[in-house]
CSV table of C-alpha atoms in Angstrom, one decimal:
chain,number,residue,atom,x,y,z
E,41,MET,CA,-17.1,36.1,-28.3
E,42,ARG,CA,-17.4,33.4,-26.0
E,43,ASN,CA,-19.4,31.4,-27.6
E,44,ASN,CA,-16.8,31.1,-30.8
E,45,LYS,CA,-14.3,30.0,-27.6
E,46,SER,CA,-16.8,27.6,-26.6
E,47,ILE,CA,-18.0,25.8,-29.1
E,48,ALA,CA,-13.9,26.1,-31.1
E,49,LEU,CA,-13.4,23.7,-27.2
E,50,ILE,CA,-15.7,21.7,-28.4
E,51,LEU,CA,-14.3,20.4,-31.7
E,52,LEU,CA,-10.7,20.5,-30.7
E,53,VAL,CA,-11.8,17.9,-28.0
E,54,VAL,CA,-14.2,16.0,-30.3
E,55,VAL,CA,-11.5,15.4,-33.0
E,56,LEU,CA,-8.9,13.9,-29.7
E,57,PHE,CA,-10.7,11.6,-28.5
E,58,SER,CA,-12.4,11.4,-32.7
E,59,ALA,CA,-9.0,10.9,-34.0
E,60,CYS,CA,-7.8,7.5,-32.3
E,61,LYS,CA,-9.1,3.8,-34.2
E,62,ASP,CA,-12.7,3.2,-32.4
E,63,TRP,CA,-12.4,-0.9,-32.3
E,64,GLU,CA,-13.1,-3.2,-29.2
E,65,GLN,CA,-10.0,-2.7,-26.0
E,66,THR,CA,-9.1,-6.7,-26.3
E,67,VAL,CA,-6.2,-8.1,-24.7
E,68,GLU,CA,-7.5,-11.5,-25.6
E,69,LEU,CA,-5.9,-13.2,-28.5
E,70,PRO,CA,-7.1,-16.2,-30.1
E,71,ASN,CA,-5.0,-19.5,-29.1
E,72,ASN,CA,-3.9,-20.6,-32.3
E,73,ASN,CA,-0.7,-23.1,-32.9
E,74,ALA,CA,1.8,-20.5,-32.6
E,75,VAL,CA,3.9,-20.4,-36.6
E,76,VAL,CA,7.8,-22.0,-36.1
E,77,SER,CA,9.5,-19.8,-38.0
E,78,LYS,CA,12.9,-17.7,-39.4
E,79,ARG,CA,11.6,-14.9,-40.3
E,80,VAL,CA,12.0,-11.5,-37.5
E,81,VAL,CA,8.7,-10.0,-38.3
E,82,LEU,CA,8.5,-5.4,-37.3
E,83,LEU,CA,5.7,-4.3,-36.0
E,84,GLU,CA,6.5,0.0,-36.4
E,85,GLU,CA,3.5,1.5,-33.6
E,86,PHE,CA,2.8,4.1,-34.5
E,87,THR,CA,1.5,5.0,-30.8
E,88,GLY,CA,1.7,8.7,-28.2
E,89,ALA,CA,1.2,9.2,-24.4
E,90,SER,CA,-2.0,11.7,-25.3
E,91,CYS,CA,-4.1,9.2,-27.1
E,92,VAL,CA,-6.2,7.6,-25.2
E,93,ASN,CA,-6.8,4.5,-27.0
E,94,CYS,CA,-2.5,3.6,-27.8
E,95,PRO,CA,-2.7,2.0,-24.2
E,96,ALA,CA,-4.7,-1.6,-25.5
E,97,GLY,CA,-2.6,-0.6,-28.8
E,98,ILE,CA,0.5,-1.4,-26.8
E,99,ALA,CA,-1.1,-4.4,-25.0
E,100,ILE,CA,-2.2,-6.3,-28.1
E,101,SER,CA,2.1,-5.8,-29.6
E,102,ASN,CA,2.6,-6.5,-26.2
E,103,LEU,CA,1.3,-10.3,-25.7
E,104,ILE,CA,2.3,-10.5,-29.5
E,105,ALA,CA,6.3,-10.2,-28.2
E,106,ASP,CA,5.4,-12.7,-25.5
E,107,ALA,CA,3.9,-15.2,-27.8
E,108,TYR,CA,7.1,-15.2,-31.0
E,109,PRO,CA,9.6,-14.3,-28.7
E,110,ASP,CA,12.9,-14.7,-31.1
E,111,ASN,CA,10.8,-13.2,-34.0
E,112,VAL,CA,9.0,-9.9,-33.2
E,113,ILE,CA,10.4,-6.4,-32.5
E,114,LEU,CA,9.1,-3.8,-31.1
E,115,VAL,CA,9.9,-1.1,-31.7
E,116,GLY,CA,7.4,3.2,-30.7
E,117,VAL,CA,7.2,5.2,-33.3
E,118,HIS,CA,5.7,8.4,-31.5
E,119,SER,CA,5.6,10.8,-34.7
E,120,ARG,CA,3.5,14.2,-34.0
E,121,PHE,CA,-0.5,13.2,-33.6
E,122,LEU,CA,-1.2,12.6,-29.9
E,123,ALA,CA,2.1,12.2,-28.9
E,124,GLN,CA,2.1,14.6,-27.0
E,125,PRO,CA,3.5,14.4,-22.5
E,126,ALA,CA,-0.1,13.6,-21.2
E,127,THR,CA,0.6,15.7,-18.6
E,128,LYS,CA,2.9,19.1,-19.4
E,129,GLY,CA,7.1,19.0,-18.2
E,130,GLN,CA,7.3,15.5,-18.6
E,131,VAL,CA,9.0,13.5,-21.3
E,132,ASP,CA,9.1,13.9,-24.8
E,133,MET,CA,9.5,11.5,-26.6
E,134,ARG,CA,8.4,12.3,-30.3
E,135,LEU,CA,11.9,13.0,-31.7
E,136,PRO,CA,12.9,14.1,-35.2
E,137,ASP,CA,13.4,10.6,-36.0
E,138,ALA,CA,9.5,8.9,-35.1
E,139,GLN,CA,7.5,12.2,-37.2
E,140,ALA,CA,10.0,11.4,-40.7
E,141,ILE,CA,8.9,7.5,-40.2
E,142,GLU,CA,5.4,8.7,-40.2
E,143,ASP,CA,5.9,10.7,-43.6
E,144,PHE,CA,7.8,7.7,-45.1
E,145,LEU,CA,5.6,5.8,-45.2
E,146,GLY,CA,2.5,7.9,-46.1
E,147,ASP,CA,-1.4,8.9,-45.4
E,148,TRP,CA,-2.7,7.7,-41.9
E,149,LEU,CA,-5.9,7.7,-40.4
E,150,ALA,CA,-5.9,7.7,-36.6
E,151,LYS,CA,-3.9,6.4,-34.1
E,152,PRO,CA,-2.8,3.7,-32.5
E,153,GLU,CA,-2.1,1.2,-36.0
E,154,ALA,CA,1.1,-0.9,-37.3
E,155,ALA,CA,3.2,-1.2,-39.9
E,156,ILE,CA,3.9,-5.1,-40.0
E,157,ASN,CA,7.4,-5.4,-42.0
E,158,ARG,CA,5.6,-2.1,-44.0
E,159,LEU,CA,3.1,-5.0,-45.8
E,160,TYR,CA,1.6,-2.1,-48.0
E,161,SER,CA,-2.4,-3.3,-47.4
E,162,THR,CA,-4.1,-3.1,-51.1
E,163,GLN,CA,-7.7,-2.3,-49.8
E,164,ALA,CA,-6.7,-0.3,-47.3
E,165,ALA,CA,-4.4,1.5,-49.7
E,166,SER,CA,-1.7,1.6,-46.4
E,167,TYR,CA,1.6,0.5,-44.9
E,168,ARG,CA,0.1,0.8,-42.1
E,169,TYR,CA,-3.2,-1.5,-40.3
E,170,GLY,CA,-5.4,0.7,-37.0
E,171,ASN,CA,-7.0,-2.4,-36.0
E,172,PRO,CA,-4.6,-3.3,-33.6
E,173,ASP,CA,-6.9,-6.8,-33.0
E,174,SER,CA,-5.8,-8.2,-37.0
E,175,TRP,CA,-1.7,-7.8,-35.8
E,176,LYS,CA,-2.2,-10.8,-35.0
E,177,GLY,CA,-2.7,-12.2,-38.0
E,178,ILE,CA,-0.8,-9.9,-40.1
E,179,VAL,CA,1.9,-11.0,-38.3
E,180,GLU,CA,1.5,-14.7,-38.1
E,181,ALA,CA,0.9,-14.7,-42.0
E,182,GLU,CA,4.8,-12.8,-42.5
E,183,LEU,CA,6.4,-15.5,-40.1
E,184,GLN,CA,4.5,-18.1,-42.9
E,185,LYS,CA,6.9,-16.6,-45.4
E,186,ASP,CA,10.0,-18.3,-47.0
E,187,PRO,CA,13.5,-16.0,-45.0
E,188,GLU,CA,14.7,-13.9,-47.8
E,189,PHE,CA,17.8,-13.1,-45.6
E,190,GLU,CA,19.6,-14.9,-42.9
E,191,LEU,CA,20.0,-11.1,-40.7
E,192,SER,CA,23.1,-11.4,-37.3
E,193,ILE,CA,22.8,-7.5,-35.9
E,194,SER,CA,26.6,-6.4,-32.9
E,195,PRO,CA,26.6,-3.6,-31.1
E,196,SER,CA,29.7,-2.8,-29.6
E,197,TYR,CA,29.6,0.8,-26.8
E,198,ASN,CA,32.0,2.2,-24.8
E,199,GLU,CA,30.3,3.9,-21.6
E,200,ASN,CA,33.5,6.7,-21.1
E,201,SER,CA,33.4,7.8,-24.7
E,202,ARG,CA,29.3,6.8,-25.6
E,203,GLU,CA,30.8,5.7,-28.2
E,204,LEU,CA,29.1,3.0,-30.1
E,205,ARG,CA,29.6,0.8,-33.0
E,206,VAL,CA,26.8,-1.0,-34.5
E,207,VAL,CA,27.9,-3.8,-37.4
E,208,LEU,CA,25.6,-5.4,-39.0
E,209,ASN,CA,25.1,-8.3,-41.7
E,210,ALA,CA,23.1,-9.5,-44.1
E,211,LYS,CA,23.3,-12.6,-46.3
E,212,ALA,CA,21.0,-13.3,-49.1
E,213,LEU,CA,19.4,-16.9,-49.5
E,214,LYS,CA,18.5,-16.0,-53.0
E,215,ASN,CA,19.1,-14.0,-55.7
E,216,ILE,CA,16.4,-11.3,-55.7
E,217,ASP,CA,16.7,-9.0,-58.7
E,218,LYS,CA,16.2,-5.1,-56.9
E,219,PRO,CA,17.7,-2.6,-54.7
E,220,ILE,CA,18.7,-4.7,-51.4
E,221,HIS,CA,18.8,-1.4,-48.1
E,222,LEU,CA,20.4,-1.5,-44.9
E,223,HIS,CA,18.8,0.6,-41.5
E,224,CYS,CA,19.5,0.7,-38.4
E,225,GLY,CA,17.9,2.2,-34.8
E,226,ILE,CA,18.0,2.6,-31.4
E,227,ASN,CA,15.1,1.7,-29.0
E,228,GLN,CA,14.6,2.7,-24.8
E,229,SER,CA,12.5,0.3,-22.6
E,230,GLY,CA,11.5,1.7,-19.6
E,231,ILE,CA,10.4,5.2,-19.8
E,232,LEU,CA,8.2,6.6,-16.6
E,233,ALA,CA,4.9,9.1,-17.7
E,234,ASP,CA,2.3,9.7,-18.5
E,235,GLN,CA,0.0,8.2,-20.6
E,236,LEU,CA,-4.2,9.1,-21.1
E,237,ASP,CA,-7.0,5.7,-21.2
E,238,ASN,CA,-9.6,5.3,-22.2
E,239,GLN,CA,-10.7,3.4,-20.0
E,240,GLY,CA,-10.5,5.7,-16.8
E,241,PRO,CA,-7.8,8.2,-15.4
E,242,LYS,CA,-4.9,9.1,-16.6
E,243,ILE,CA,-1.9,6.8,-16.3
E,244,ILE,CA,1.0,8.1,-14.1
E,245,ASN,CA,4.1,6.9,-14.7
E,246,PHE,CA,2.7,4.3,-17.2
E,247,GLU,CA,6.1,2.8,-19.0
E,248,HIS,CA,7.1,3.0,-22.3
E,249,ASN,CA,9.6,0.7,-23.4
E,250,HIS,CA,10.4,-0.1,-27.7
E,251,VAL,CA,10.1,3.7,-27.7
E,252,LEU,CA,12.2,5.3,-31.4
E,253,LEU,CA,15.2,7.5,-30.6
E,254,LYS,CA,17.4,7.9,-33.3
E,255,MET,CA,17.9,6.0,-37.1
E,256,LEU,CA,21.6,5.1,-37.4
E,257,SER,CA,20.5,4.8,-41.2
E,258,ALA,CA,19.0,7.3,-43.7
E,259,ILE,CA,15.8,6.9,-43.2
E,260,SER,CA,14.9,5.3,-46.8
E,261,GLY,CA,17.8,3.0,-45.7
E,262,ASP,CA,21.1,3.4,-47.2
E,263,ARG,CA,21.4,1.4,-50.4
E,264,ILE,CA,23.8,-2.1,-49.6
E,265,ALA,CA,23.0,-3.5,-53.0
E,266,ALA,CA,21.7,-3.0,-56.3
E,267,SER,CA,20.4,-6.4,-56.3
E,268,ALA,CA,20.9,-9.8,-54.2
E,269,THR,CA,23.0,-12.3,-54.6
E,270,GLU,CA,22.4,-16.2,-53.3
E,271,ASN,CA,24.7,-16.6,-50.4
E,272,THR,CA,26.3,-13.2,-50.6
E,273,SER,CA,27.0,-11.2,-47.0
E,274,TYR,CA,26.5,-7.3,-47.0
E,275,THR,CA,28.2,-5.4,-44.2
E,276,LYS,CA,27.1,-2.7,-43.0
E,277,THR,CA,28.8,-0.7,-39.7
E,278,TYR,CA,27.2,2.0,-37.6
E,279,THR,CA,28.8,4.9,-35.2
E,280,PHE,CA,26.5,7.1,-33.5
E,281,THR,CA,27.8,8.8,-29.8
E,282,MET,CA,25.1,9.1,-27.9
E,283,PRO,CA,24.1,11.3,-26.4
E,284,THR,CA,23.8,12.7,-22.7
E,285,ASP,CA,20.2,12.9,-21.0
E,286,SER,CA,18.8,12.8,-17.8
E,287,ILE,CA,15.8,10.6,-19.2
E,288,LEU,CA,16.2,9.9,-22.8
E,289,TRP,CA,19.1,7.9,-23.8
E,290,ASN,CA,19.4,5.7,-20.9
E,291,ALA,CA,22.7,3.1,-23.0
E,292,ASP,CA,21.2,0.3,-20.1
E,293,HIS,CA,17.5,0.0,-21.3
E,294,CYS,CA,18.3,0.9,-24.8
E,295,HIS,CA,17.8,-1.6,-28.0
E,296,VAL,CA,18.9,-1.3,-31.3
E,297,PHE,CA,17.5,-3.1,-34.4
E,298,GLY,CA,18.5,-3.7,-38.1
E,299,TYR,CA,16.4,-4.4,-40.3
E,300,VAL,CA,16.8,-5.1,-44.6
E,301,SER,CA,14.1,-3.4,-46.9
E,302,LEU,CA,13.1,-3.2,-50.6
E,303,ASP,CA,13.6,0.3,-52.2
E,304,GLU,CA,11.9,3.0,-50.7
E,305,ASN,CA,8.8,2.6,-53.8
E,306,GLU,CA,8.2,-1.0,-52.7
E,307,LYS,CA,9.8,-0.8,-49.1
E,308,TYR,CA,8.7,-4.1,-47.7
E,309,ILE,CA,10.8,-5.5,-45.1
E,310,LEU,CA,12.7,-8.3,-45.7
E,311,GLN,CA,14.3,-9.5,-43.0
E,312,ALA,CA,14.8,-7.8,-39.2
E,313,ALA,CA,17.6,-8.6,-36.1
E,314,GLU,CA,17.9,-6.6,-32.4
E,315,ALA,CA,20.2,-7.1,-29.8
E,316,PRO,CA,21.0,-5.1,-26.7
E,317,LEU,CA,23.0,-2.1,-26.5
E,318,LYS,CA,25.3,-3.1,-24.4
């Protein structure tokens, strides 16, 4: 019996460490000429406090956002796999909508991975890209595309009642003969929790940013039109009462974000926007 337990423990360790992508860690990104664009790209990073390769993935996504502060929105998706707290008793960022988004986007290989505008890779047969060194090139290719929508996001927040109201306004810049969906969500930065790391010991009080808390829309989005007409605007309002918690749902560190996408079959994101919650 003792031998069987030892074998099981070894297998568990192998699974946990091999499940993170084996890619060369780097935070040096090519010094390409910056792309000037009216597109805003959504980068959803599938990550977790117990993923040893994820700190390096986060470093790369942060550099991409720093390079394009007006054109890239980050959302940290702490779905269940490898996202349990690195230290028992600390905050658990595995909130239900994170797992729902992972399920919506389908098959995955490991963490870290990123969905970039939910652009489907026919080569990988996936909406997610597992090599963080590839993310910047994909983002820049998206930025080079002409925008098909303008999107504005306007939150208002009542500190006494903790009631949040978010208005999304999407204006079509061309005719699109496909169903159009709106999405709206909340993320939070500045969450301190330990993080496993393959470069050394556990990182104490790692700062987790852009952590997805809640989607105010349906996970697949809310259909606003069966097709889009050029110069037509589409508006949707979302309301939500912010829960009270000692760590999560801190309105001072939350942002609201929104995006326009095609339908639940294509999933592709046409434009995104973000604003501080308050």
